[in-house]
XYZ file of C-alpha atoms in Angstrom:
655
model
C -31.132 22.691 10.213
C -28.709 22.026 12.975
C -26.214 19.374 11.431
C -23.786 19.076 14.568
C -25.613 16.046 15.542
C -24.256 13.955 12.733
C -21.080 15.978 11.931
C -18.197 14.350 14.198
C -16.661 17.527 15.388
C -14.488 17.876 18.563
C -13.414 21.368 19.503
C -9.892 22.124 20.688
C -8.271 25.408 21.601
C -7.193 27.211 18.440
C -3.367 26.767 17.905
C -1.548 29.834 17.276
C 0.631 30.097 13.807
C 4.045 29.502 14.424
C 6.102 32.079 13.100
C 9.582 31.832 11.395
C 11.686 34.603 10.090
C 10.906 38.027 9.245
C 7.557 38.679 7.559
C 8.184 39.902 4.000
C 6.071 40.122 0.834
C 7.061 38.935 -2.866
C 3.839 39.432 -4.828
C 3.585 41.296 -8.084
C -0.323 41.641 -7.433
C -2.010 44.855 -6.694
C 1.237 46.780 -6.004
C 2.711 44.692 -3.308
C 6.467 45.079 -3.280
C 8.456 42.280 -4.760
C 11.564 41.241 -2.860
C 13.947 38.415 -3.045
C 13.002 35.101 -1.285
C 15.227 34.870 1.873
C 14.321 31.893 4.499
C 16.039 30.275 7.183
C 18.126 27.657 5.688
C 17.303 24.059 6.727
C 19.712 21.320 7.757
C 20.167 19.387 4.476
C 21.566 16.649 6.084
C 19.824 15.732 9.241
C 16.184 14.935 9.418
C 13.703 16.591 11.532
C 10.042 17.484 10.909
C 9.188 20.961 9.969
C 7.132 22.908 12.761
C 3.555 23.628 11.935
C 0.363 24.881 13.449
C -2.014 22.506 14.347
C -5.251 22.088 12.366
C -8.513 20.525 13.963
C -10.189 18.111 11.364
C -12.847 16.286 13.427
C -11.109 14.126 15.881
C -8.170 13.739 13.829
C -5.959 16.927 13.982
C -2.845 17.063 11.810
C 0.075 19.175 11.961
C 1.916 20.277 15.254
C 2.927 17.257 17.147
C 0.513 14.819 15.469
C 1.623 11.882 13.220
C 1.743 12.328 9.358
C -1.612 11.517 8.544
C -2.618 9.352 5.291
C -5.734 9.684 3.294
C -7.607 8.676 0.003
C -10.623 9.727 -1.979
C -13.632 7.889 -3.319
C -14.269 7.377 -6.817
C -17.929 6.586 -6.621
C -20.702 9.101 -7.359
C -21.192 11.160 -4.252
C -25.030 11.031 -4.536
C -24.704 7.098 -4.321
C -24.811 7.125 -0.602
C -24.269 3.037 -0.356
C -21.503 3.019 -2.635
C -19.669 6.040 -0.950
C -20.036 4.500 2.562
C -18.881 1.237 1.600
C -15.772 2.461 -0.266
C -15.170 5.030 2.643
C -15.232 1.994 4.934
C -12.618 0.016 2.816
C -10.463 3.131 2.916
C -10.634 3.402 6.701
C -10.209 -0.445 7.025
C -6.915 -0.428 5.032
C -5.405 2.592 7.594
C -6.780 5.833 5.766
C -7.546 8.507 8.249
C -9.119 11.212 6.047
C -11.742 10.355 3.076
C -12.113 13.013 0.383
C -15.373 13.058 -1.786
C -16.023 14.959 -4.800
C -18.949 17.532 -4.597
C -19.669 18.755 -8.107
C -22.845 20.390 -7.052
C -25.111 21.501 -4.095
C -26.954 17.850 -4.132
C -23.713 16.298 -3.797
C -22.458 18.567 -1.106
C -26.032 17.997 0.724
C -25.485 14.329 0.443
C -22.395 14.219 2.409
C -24.903 14.249 5.381
C -26.338 11.129 4.631
C -22.831 9.542 3.853
C -21.758 10.910 7.273
C -24.583 9.472 9.079
C -24.090 6.000 7.182
C -20.499 6.011 8.628
C -20.981 7.178 12.167
C -23.851 4.705 12.631
C -21.422 1.879 11.884
C -18.652 3.291 14.198
C -16.541 4.974 11.498
C -15.726 8.402 12.892
C -13.556 9.156 9.824
C -13.314 12.880 8.919
C -14.873 13.620 5.710
C -13.377 15.960 3.059
C -15.636 17.769 0.469
C -13.504 18.297 -2.551
C -14.957 21.445 -4.362
C -14.246 23.088 -7.898
C -15.775 26.070 -9.850
C -18.471 27.001 -7.300
C -18.342 28.881 -4.030
C -21.682 28.170 -3.338
C -21.055 24.375 -3.123
C -18.119 25.094 -0.719
C -20.781 27.015 1.465
C -23.015 24.124 1.577
C -20.220 21.485 2.012
C -18.928 23.437 4.877
C -21.823 22.404 7.034
C -21.710 18.554 6.443
C -17.981 17.836 6.140
C -15.160 18.321 8.643
C -13.002 19.662 6.057
C -13.377 21.306 2.397
C -10.844 21.585 -0.150
C -11.236 24.465 -2.516
C -9.095 25.212 -5.559
C -7.788 28.889 -5.861
C -7.536 28.389 -9.645
C -11.434 28.265 -10.086
C -12.802 29.198 -6.733
C -13.740 32.663 -8.178
C -11.755 32.820 -11.350
C -13.656 31.304 -14.277
C -12.459 27.883 -15.665
C -9.137 28.230 -17.360
C -9.446 28.911 -21.089
C -5.659 28.973 -21.900
C -6.147 32.539 -23.236
C -3.479 35.429 -22.995
C -5.297 38.041 -20.846
C -3.834 41.290 -19.856
C -4.759 42.824 -16.392
C -3.818 46.437 -15.407
C -2.648 46.567 -11.711
C -6.086 48.233 -10.930
C -7.918 45.416 -12.761
C -5.933 42.840 -10.941
C -6.417 44.487 -7.494
C -10.190 44.465 -8.283
C -10.065 40.626 -8.923
C -8.436 40.063 -5.454
C -10.932 42.163 -3.632
C -13.607 39.963 -5.591
C -11.928 36.967 -4.149
C -11.932 38.403 -0.434
C -15.712 39.537 -0.713
C -16.740 35.786 -1.595
C -14.029 33.938 0.427
C -14.707 35.566 3.919
C -18.405 34.673 4.025
C -17.160 31.028 3.471
C -14.620 31.366 6.245
C -17.317 32.650 8.523
C -19.413 29.568 7.852
C -16.262 27.082 8.476
C -15.591 29.077 11.795
C -19.539 28.586 12.857
C -19.393 24.671 11.690
C -15.841 23.993 12.987
C -14.927 22.881 9.502
C -11.168 23.082 8.476
C -10.219 23.884 4.921
C -7.510 23.110 2.334
C -6.362 25.524 -0.142
C -5.349 23.016 -2.965
C -3.310 24.458 -5.769
C -3.059 22.295 -9.034
C -0.393 22.820 -11.691
C -3.092 21.845 -14.225
C -6.005 24.343 -12.934
C -4.205 27.755 -12.493
C -6.467 30.552 -13.418
C -5.789 32.700 -16.672
C -5.366 35.830 -13.986
C -2.519 34.064 -12.409
C -0.860 32.896 -15.823
C -1.248 36.617 -17.143
C 1.117 37.595 -14.250
C 3.389 34.725 -13.687
C 2.974 32.140 -16.277
C 2.741 28.475 -15.792
C 5.428 28.564 -13.068
C 6.238 27.538 -9.448
C 6.156 31.266 -8.404
C 2.428 31.548 -10.121
C 1.238 28.497 -8.174
C 2.779 29.892 -4.749
C 0.892 33.271 -5.304
C -2.086 31.533 -6.331
C -2.021 29.885 -2.867
C -0.842 33.013 -0.924
C -3.623 35.079 -2.152
C -6.199 32.938 -0.110
C -3.756 32.399 2.731
C -3.318 36.155 3.516
C -7.075 36.436 3.765
C -6.873 33.625 5.922
C -4.570 35.213 8.268
C -6.368 38.749 8.090
C -9.461 36.791 9.148
C -7.669 35.034 11.872
C -8.838 31.673 10.538
C -5.892 29.185 11.329
C -7.515 25.761 10.331
C -5.975 25.669 7.207
C -3.957 22.986 5.339
C -2.284 23.611 2.070
C -1.533 21.460 -0.811
C 0.408 22.438 -4.140
C 0.519 19.489 -6.600
C 1.689 18.743 -10.214
C 2.251 15.525 -12.328
C 5.600 16.852 -13.000
C 7.647 15.952 -9.854
C 10.281 18.530 -10.380
C 7.644 21.189 -10.491
C 5.844 19.661 -7.503
C 8.952 19.525 -5.373
C 10.187 23.113 -6.328
C 7.064 24.616 -5.973
C 6.288 23.132 -2.219
C 9.877 24.267 -1.354
C 9.104 27.699 -2.536
C 5.794 27.943 -0.908
C 7.275 27.054 2.577
C 10.081 29.781 2.151
C 7.401 32.357 1.158
C 5.021 31.321 3.988
C 8.016 31.714 6.356
C 8.786 35.279 5.023
C 5.134 36.057 6.013
C 5.221 34.692 9.434
C 2.916 31.349 8.448
C 3.578 27.793 9.361
C 0.535 26.053 8.102
C 0.666 22.161 7.507
C 1.042 20.583 4.419
C -0.637 18.142 2.430
C 1.487 16.190 -0.007
C 0.636 14.395 -3.390
C 1.798 13.848 -6.857
C -1.382 14.255 -9.024
C -1.917 12.150 -12.112
C 0.832 9.742 -10.785
C -0.664 6.537 -12.728
C -0.732 3.209 -11.796
C 1.438 0.007 -10.910
C 5.030 0.748 -10.703
C 5.047 4.307 -12.204
C 2.540 5.519 -9.900
C 4.386 4.152 -6.774
C 7.792 5.250 -8.084
C 6.496 8.761 -9.020
C 4.802 9.169 -5.898
C 7.568 8.107 -3.708
C 10.207 10.312 -5.642
C 8.148 13.475 -5.267
C 6.719 12.968 -1.876
C 9.552 11.476 -0.428
C 11.754 14.120 -1.396
C 9.865 16.568 0.659
C 9.152 14.230 3.761
C 12.958 13.529 3.762
C 13.255 17.285 4.193
C 10.778 17.220 7.096
C 7.835 18.830 5.019
C 4.543 17.188 5.122
C 1.676 16.504 7.536
C -0.633 14.496 5.632
C -0.183 12.604 2.164
C -2.207 10.993 -0.665
C -0.714 8.693 -3.146
C -2.679 9.267 -6.149
C -2.947 5.850 -7.792
C -5.116 4.809 -10.948
C -6.273 2.071 -8.735
C -8.730 1.375 -6.345
C -8.653 3.854 -3.438
C -7.792 1.624 -0.573
C -4.920 0.432 -2.703
C -3.158 3.708 -2.033
C -3.276 3.437 1.554
C -0.592 0.692 2.082
C 1.676 2.566 -0.138
C 1.306 5.704 1.586
C 1.841 3.967 4.928
C 5.033 2.322 3.890
C 6.255 5.548 2.612
C 5.713 7.411 5.537
C 7.004 4.791 8.026
C 10.006 4.596 5.907
C 10.924 8.122 6.233
C 9.917 8.864 10.024
C 12.062 5.922 10.836
C 15.138 8.322 10.430
C 13.988 10.471 13.430
C 16.746 10.777 16.017
C 19.349 9.374 13.896
C 22.930 9.793 14.521
C 24.180 13.271 13.556
C 25.889 13.734 9.840
C 28.456 16.708 9.906
C 27.508 17.935 6.452
C 28.839 21.219 4.906
C 26.412 22.853 2.505
C 28.091 23.858 -0.731
C 28.179 27.666 -1.044
C 26.788 28.040 -4.377
C 23.968 25.405 -3.924
C 20.461 26.804 -4.168
C 17.872 24.915 -2.474
C 14.803 26.674 -3.916
C 16.160 26.618 -7.586
C 18.837 23.937 -7.666
C 20.728 23.274 -10.918
C 22.729 20.113 -11.979
C 26.076 19.791 -9.900
C 29.042 20.855 -12.469
C 31.128 17.748 -13.050
C 34.093 16.764 -15.405
C 32.599 14.102 -17.854
C 34.437 10.838 -17.792
C 33.410 8.865 -20.910
C 29.546 9.092 -20.719
C 29.265 9.709 -16.995
C 28.777 13.159 -15.672
C 29.283 16.593 -17.709
C 25.968 17.007 -19.734
C 25.500 13.225 -20.141
C 22.089 11.715 -19.004
C 22.729 9.806 -15.585
C 23.719 6.076 -16.028
C 22.408 3.158 -14.584
C 24.808 0.672 -12.866
C 23.560 -2.695 -11.948
C 25.229 -6.089 -10.819
C 25.110 -9.813 -12.146
C 27.370 -11.510 -9.478
C 24.698 -14.056 -9.198
C 25.601 -15.250 -12.642
C 21.942 -14.311 -13.759
C 22.508 -12.331 -16.898
C 18.680 -11.601 -18.012
C 18.184 -8.077 -19.231
C 15.474 -6.159 -20.631
C 16.324 -4.455 -23.964
C 14.283 -1.426 -23.053
C 16.070 -1.259 -19.452
C 19.672 -2.384 -20.231
C 22.265 -0.957 -17.603
C 25.155 1.074 -19.017
C 27.508 -0.624 -16.921
C 27.519 -4.139 -14.902
C 29.519 -4.607 -11.761
C 30.800 -8.174 -12.408
C 32.782 -8.389 -8.988
C 35.784 -10.801 -9.097
C 35.288 -12.204 -12.458
C 33.596 -11.785 -15.733
C 30.805 -13.997 -16.809
C 31.714 -16.899 -19.120
C 29.909 -15.190 -21.986
C 30.071 -11.607 -21.443
C 27.635 -9.808 -23.445
C 28.518 -8.141 -26.495
C 28.886 -4.387 -26.160
C 28.274 -4.393 -22.389
C 30.580 -2.377 -20.166
C 31.896 -4.477 -17.159
C 33.264 -3.318 -13.957
C 35.852 -5.729 -12.143
C 37.427 -5.363 -8.732
C 40.603 -3.294 -9.334
C 42.830 -6.050 -7.818
C 41.749 -8.639 -10.437
C 41.306 -6.284 -13.224
C 43.987 -6.921 -16.060
C 42.750 -4.350 -18.583
C 40.298 -6.641 -20.471
C 38.324 -5.041 -23.305
C 35.123 -2.952 -22.264
C 36.072 -3.392 -18.625
C 36.832 -0.869 -15.909
C 38.311 -1.213 -12.499
C 36.268 -0.605 -9.209
C 38.446 0.627 -5.915
C 37.233 1.162 -2.478
C 38.440 3.585 -0.050
C 41.276 1.545 1.354
C 42.779 1.124 -2.227
C 44.247 4.684 -2.765
C 47.659 3.222 -3.429
C 46.471 0.984 -6.031
C 44.131 3.649 -7.844
C 47.083 6.019 -7.928
C 49.183 3.586 -10.152
C 46.110 2.277 -12.162
C 46.367 3.638 -15.733
C 42.716 3.195 -16.604
C 40.726 5.856 -18.340
C 37.673 5.248 -16.003
C 37.883 4.298 -12.516
C 35.078 3.667 -9.848
C 35.619 4.271 -6.434
C 33.333 3.023 -3.687
C 33.291 5.369 -0.648
C 31.255 6.495 2.191
C 30.909 10.096 3.254
C 32.815 9.682 6.538
C 35.757 8.117 4.734
C 36.259 11.213 2.530
C 39.454 12.218 4.252
C 41.936 14.748 3.261
C 44.192 11.916 1.743
C 41.279 10.841 -0.420
C 40.310 14.546 -1.481
C 43.662 15.141 -2.533
C 43.827 11.673 -4.479
C 40.618 12.736 -6.475
C 42.036 16.097 -7.217
C 44.833 14.195 -9.045
C 42.503 11.985 -10.564
C 39.478 13.489 -12.486
C 38.960 10.286 -14.414
C 37.595 8.711 -11.036
C 33.808 8.216 -10.885
C 32.751 8.497 -7.287
C 30.240 5.754 -6.146
C 28.396 7.200 -2.938
C 27.730 4.454 -0.155
C 25.734 4.885 2.934
C 24.947 2.539 5.941
C 23.258 5.142 7.726
C 19.702 5.418 8.823
C 19.321 8.810 6.933
C 21.015 7.752 3.678
C 19.649 10.657 1.984
C 21.282 12.967 4.251
C 24.694 11.058 4.113
C 24.797 10.935 0.450
C 23.907 14.627 0.267
C 26.858 15.279 2.649
C 29.398 13.467 0.184
C 28.205 15.544 -2.764
C 28.404 18.642 -1.093
C 31.415 17.891 0.474
C 33.055 17.362 -2.978
C 31.797 20.592 -4.335
C 33.298 22.232 -1.287
C 36.569 20.899 -2.164
C 36.125 22.214 -5.642
C 36.076 18.549 -6.899
C 34.125 17.729 -10.237
C 34.281 13.882 -10.007
C 30.644 12.558 -11.161
C 28.903 10.869 -8.428
C 26.901 7.724 -8.694
C 24.631 6.614 -5.780
C 24.963 3.399 -4.575
C 21.578 2.043 -2.517
C 21.475 -1.278 -1.197
C 18.007 -3.043 -0.130
C 16.910 -6.589 0.858
C 13.487 -6.305 -0.510
C 11.235 -9.575 -1.743
C 8.549 -7.372 -3.049
C 8.751 -4.947 -6.155
C 6.508 -2.489 -4.346
C 8.734 -2.077 -1.290
C 11.892 -1.410 -3.420
C 9.964 1.070 -5.588
C 8.810 2.975 -2.613
C 12.170 2.860 -0.720
C 14.435 3.557 -3.746
C 12.213 6.170 -5.084
C 12.092 8.017 -1.532
C 15.898 7.730 -1.242
C 16.768 9.007 -4.659
C 14.254 11.941 -4.979
C 16.056 14.807 -3.190
C 19.331 13.641 -4.740
C 17.891 14.055 -8.164
C 15.836 17.200 -7.535
C 19.010 18.796 -5.821
C 20.883 18.104 -9.204
C 23.278 15.659 -7.649
C 22.719 12.669 -9.541
C 25.019 11.465 -12.183
C 23.925 7.747 -11.961
C 22.124 5.225 -9.781
C 23.075 1.731 -8.739
C 20.588 -0.300 -6.961
C 21.542 -3.391 -5.175
C 18.942 -5.876 -3.622
C 19.821 -8.885 -1.749
C 16.205 -10.069 -1.861
C 14.465 -12.184 -4.078
C 13.674 -9.738 -6.839
C 14.661 -10.314 -10.552
C 17.333 -8.281 -12.099
C 14.817 -7.149 -14.635
C 12.618 -5.650 -11.742
C 15.487 -3.992 -10.101
C 16.713 -2.268 -13.553
C 13.291 -1.506 -14.368
C 13.029 0.334 -11.195
C 16.338 2.146 -11.445
C 15.116 3.496 -14.969
C 11.745 4.236 -13.615
C 13.308 6.532 -10.711
C 15.233 8.478 -13.525
C 12.252 8.880 -15.595
C 10.035 10.000 -12.934
C 12.514 12.623 -11.944
C 12.500 13.903 -15.482
C 16.364 13.268 -15.977
C 16.308 10.339 -18.429
C 13.526 8.827 -20.416
C 13.212 5.179 -21.193
C 9.690 4.534 -21.875
C 6.186 6.091 -22.531
C 5.099 7.947 -19.381
C 1.370 7.932 -18.644
C -0.242 10.979 -16.676
C -3.272 9.305 -15.340
C -5.625 10.638 -12.706
C -6.644 8.298 -9.661
C -10.451 8.933 -10.666
C -13.321 10.508 -8.482
C -16.950 10.798 -8.607
C -16.362 13.293 -11.687
C -14.952 10.428 -13.537
C -16.737 9.950 -17.032
C -15.524 6.312 -18.130
C -14.004 3.144 -16.565
C -10.489 4.615 -15.797
C -8.702 1.582 -15.019
C -9.940 -0.575 -18.116
C -9.151 2.629 -20.178
C -5.640 2.827 -18.982
C -5.000 -0.757 -19.593
C -6.258 -0.518 -23.203
C -4.108 2.450 -24.065
C -1.201 1.097 -22.436
C -1.704 -1.997 -24.484
C -1.522 0.104 -27.674
C 1.235 2.403 -26.865
C 3.540 1.130 -24.264
C 6.191 0.172 -26.693
C 6.643 3.718 -27.850
C 9.624 5.674 -26.095
C 9.623 9.203 -25.087
C 5.837 10.114 -25.464
C 3.833 11.401 -22.632
C -0.049 10.572 -22.676
C -2.480 11.893 -20.264
C -5.527 9.969 -19.368
C -7.975 12.201 -17.358
C -11.157 11.445 -16.089
C -12.691 14.721 -16.436
C -12.040 18.489 -17.249
C -11.016 19.663 -13.828
C -7.364 19.439 -14.319
C -7.266 17.699 -17.723
C -5.869 20.197 -20.237
C -3.841 21.691 -17.668
C -1.876 18.673 -16.506
C -1.758 17.532 -20.030
C 0.282 20.750 -20.994
C 3.065 18.703 -20.220
C 1.926 15.671 -22.131
C 1.987 14.986 -26.033
C -1.540 13.573 -26.360
C -4.563 13.640 -23.889
C -7.507 11.417 -23.508
C -9.925 13.360 -21.391
C -13.709 12.558 -20.290
C -15.964 14.966 -21.900
C -19.331 13.580 -20.948
C -20.828 10.250 -19.955
C -19.546 7.926 -22.407
C -17.810 10.372 -24.308
C -14.103 11.353 -24.475
C -12.140 14.381 -26.036
C -8.523 13.994 -27.595
C -5.994 16.609 -27.107
C -2.542 17.195 -28.792
C -0.784 19.073 -25.793
C -3.404 21.703 -24.866
C -5.248 21.929 -28.143
C -8.522 20.014 -28.390
C -8.255 18.071 -31.788
C -11.600 15.899 -31.534
C -14.587 16.436 -29.213
C -17.020 13.959 -27.703
C -15.963 10.651 -29.435
C -17.811 7.443 -28.223
C -15.759 5.834 -25.454
C -15.667 2.574 -27.435
C -14.158 4.167 -30.363
C -11.672 6.528 -28.523
C -8.501 4.511 -27.824
C -8.175 3.659 -31.858
C -9.012 7.292 -32.445
C -6.163 8.308 -30.116
C -3.549 5.864 -31.902
C -4.751 7.384 -35.234
C -3.841 10.799 -33.707
C -0.585 9.802 -32.649
C 0.175 8.122 -36.124
C -1.080 11.233 -38.028
C 1.360 13.346 -36.096
C 4.334 10.868 -36.881
C 4.742 9.667 -33.277
C 3.770 6.214 -33.672
C 5.827 3.299 -34.474
C 4.570 -0.508 -34.972
C 5.486 -3.186 -32.439
C 8.604 -4.851 -33.027
């Protein structure tokens, strides 16, 4: 059947892949010679988008000079044409530029034709993306009806992950790669014939046992899983390829994407990137985690399309994604920042910057949270109590017992539990002050030779980095790197100021601004200052949420919950609400709530407990990767989960 009459395809001249650097190889598979990763160093301090090849996706190409595209995914059954069309319209009306649908089988793939017709007949020309797992045959069918097909290298030809330790000889490994080529090339030919783009979408939770046998559950394994397929695309001169490498762990996600870009650069590839944090969750957690991970990469110019994966209605993802993209690209053409990269900094595998601890700040201590109460409102949440409170010119009438306060240096009189704060014009006062802990507010451009000399004489000074620059990430980075260049080991706290009246806006902007600083290992503390109408409780919770999303300080239960799709086997949003109601008072646990088995056990390898859809109305419970109880009726599953947590000694009754 000729399907081109309904599939909205616009043909363009094929873009050549932009080549960077000298092609090298770094794979351990099939005898390929392993070499160190070398790449053209990026500018850490000045924002510009990474140059990529253009990919044709219907009439909405991405990469190249195109804007960063926004997308979401339906959570309706793909065989329900009416529901999918209605939800796709809501996504588009909210600003979505691509709509992805799960295609579990051939019937779902074929029904994309009807969904496509339903949308086109109402004037919606949005490209559709088919999401395929476990079945190359389904991908072949979907390529005829969708503008783009996502395949997962972890299960395209390799069987579903079993978590078994398998051993492969080099010959056996090479034979498996040939099996992939033999099955993948016919799919690429179908895509060429139908002008269909593909996304090679690697997930941390679904690496194959074959990849695990050589690389383990590592960024290197995720990158190689992707590169195996990319090399075939290059050999076959197929260039309409987008790549994604995702994880629910933001540290793994950011490190892996950075590594992927470097490896692609070595091999002469410049394919565009789809960015996302899988299983980010809902509410403030989902927004902060997504802003932190996606924002860190966007800040470095990486990313050509993004999806914010929230456990909410799909259309709710679009405004969050739009705010994040607009906030980052607003840095384009900013004033130049003359930063100098520290010689021992490793962008691909950063470690925490070495600092001299001052009391509980720096060294091996957890990053601290500073806050202010200069408006006199002293409310605090016991779960998110700041380590230090900046009081400005005077202490509150009734200082909170046990709280550490910071006063302006010129009014500080050595009161108990207080410490002085200086600015960069108060060097003489700082030299004469005898306090054992001092806070020094300074922007990068004020870091003069005189200031450097003063800091060398005073290791008890904690630097609070300030920035009014349009690219505050770059300027904060420049200050931290300059301290390292000068051999200074003073801890650094990042002061981030905003004027937001909506919690979501603060969460997105602050998360995006802190992401790269945290993943680069530069953060000894965070100080969020907001001049809008938000309560201190919201601001404090955002600061602690950012540190937890960056995996550098835990203050509450973390939920790894998927956004839902047509595979989801229970009501995800109501289930998350019930699980949170029963467990949110616990501290330090990670609980996975997964709609189906595709990424469930894999992503939950990082979680303490897992709740996974096993069948319609049935749930299986996990302790890490081990399935403890199968096929529990959904109405009993939350209670059973609590029983499992209690049986392992990880449950505490609510206070």
